[in-house]
Amino acid sequence: MGPRQNARVNADSGAPPFAPPARTPLWRRLAAPAGVLAAVAGAFAYVGTVDPNQPGHYPVCPLYALTGLYCPGCGGLRSAHAFVHGDLLGALHDNAAGVAAYLAFAVLWTLWAVRAARGLPVRLVLDRTPLWVLGSALLLFTLVRNLPFGGLIRP
């Protein structure tokens, strides 16, 4: 299709020929990242205020209650509470996978916000391999924290 035919197609659609695409305002591009950040900050503020070490504020993990085994999320609220209060070693002790997830969220959110601010498309496409590696790491983390020698990563 030549330039004249392309101009005719654009003219037929009502758009001026070779018009640049309309630019989305910055506040609209950053609305979704800001909303997600506000929700996560609110959740961390709540967990930082309401201590999970005090009984009665949060439900008990069903897997732990039924079997006595720690799931990958066990200790996550205590870890978030310690993280909010600046106790990184305590947060790592309560749930090291949770601390890794907090840091991964911070990196991914920053990339998302920067790309959105620049008007670039934001897509996260994961191949099967990283998902299998992540799943295997969580399974290994769960297995080790439930074995006798895994006391250092037990909540």
mmCIF file of C-alpha atoms in Angstrom, residues 129-143:
data_model
loop_
_atom_site.group_PDB
_atom_site.id
_atom_site.type_symbol
_atom_site.label_atom_id
_atom_site.label_comp_id
_atom_site.label_asym_id
_atom_site.label_seq_id
_atom_site.Cartn_x
_atom_site.Cartn_y
_atom_site.Cartn_z
ATOM 1 C CA THR A 129 11.289 -21.980 32.724
ATOM 2 C CA PRO A 130 11.240 -19.060 35.226
ATOM 3 C CA LEU A 131 7.871 -20.230 36.536
ATOM 4 C CA TRP A 132 9.194 -23.755 37.071
ATOM 5 C CA VAL A 133 12.297 -22.353 38.794
ATOM 6 C CA LEU A 134 10.160 -20.174 41.079
ATOM 7 C CA GLY A 135 7.814 -23.054 41.895
ATOM 8 C CA SER A 136 10.737 -25.393 42.586
ATOM 9 C CA ALA A 137 12.401 -22.796 44.829
ATOM 10 C CA LEU A 138 9.185 -22.363 46.844
ATOM 11 C CA LEU A 139 8.777 -26.136 47.123
ATOM 12 C CA LEU A 140 12.385 -26.510 48.300
ATOM 13 C CA PHE A 141 11.906 -23.625 50.773
ATOM 14 C CA THR A 142 8.777 -25.319 52.145
ATOM 15 C CA LEU A 143 10.489 -28.696 52.399
#
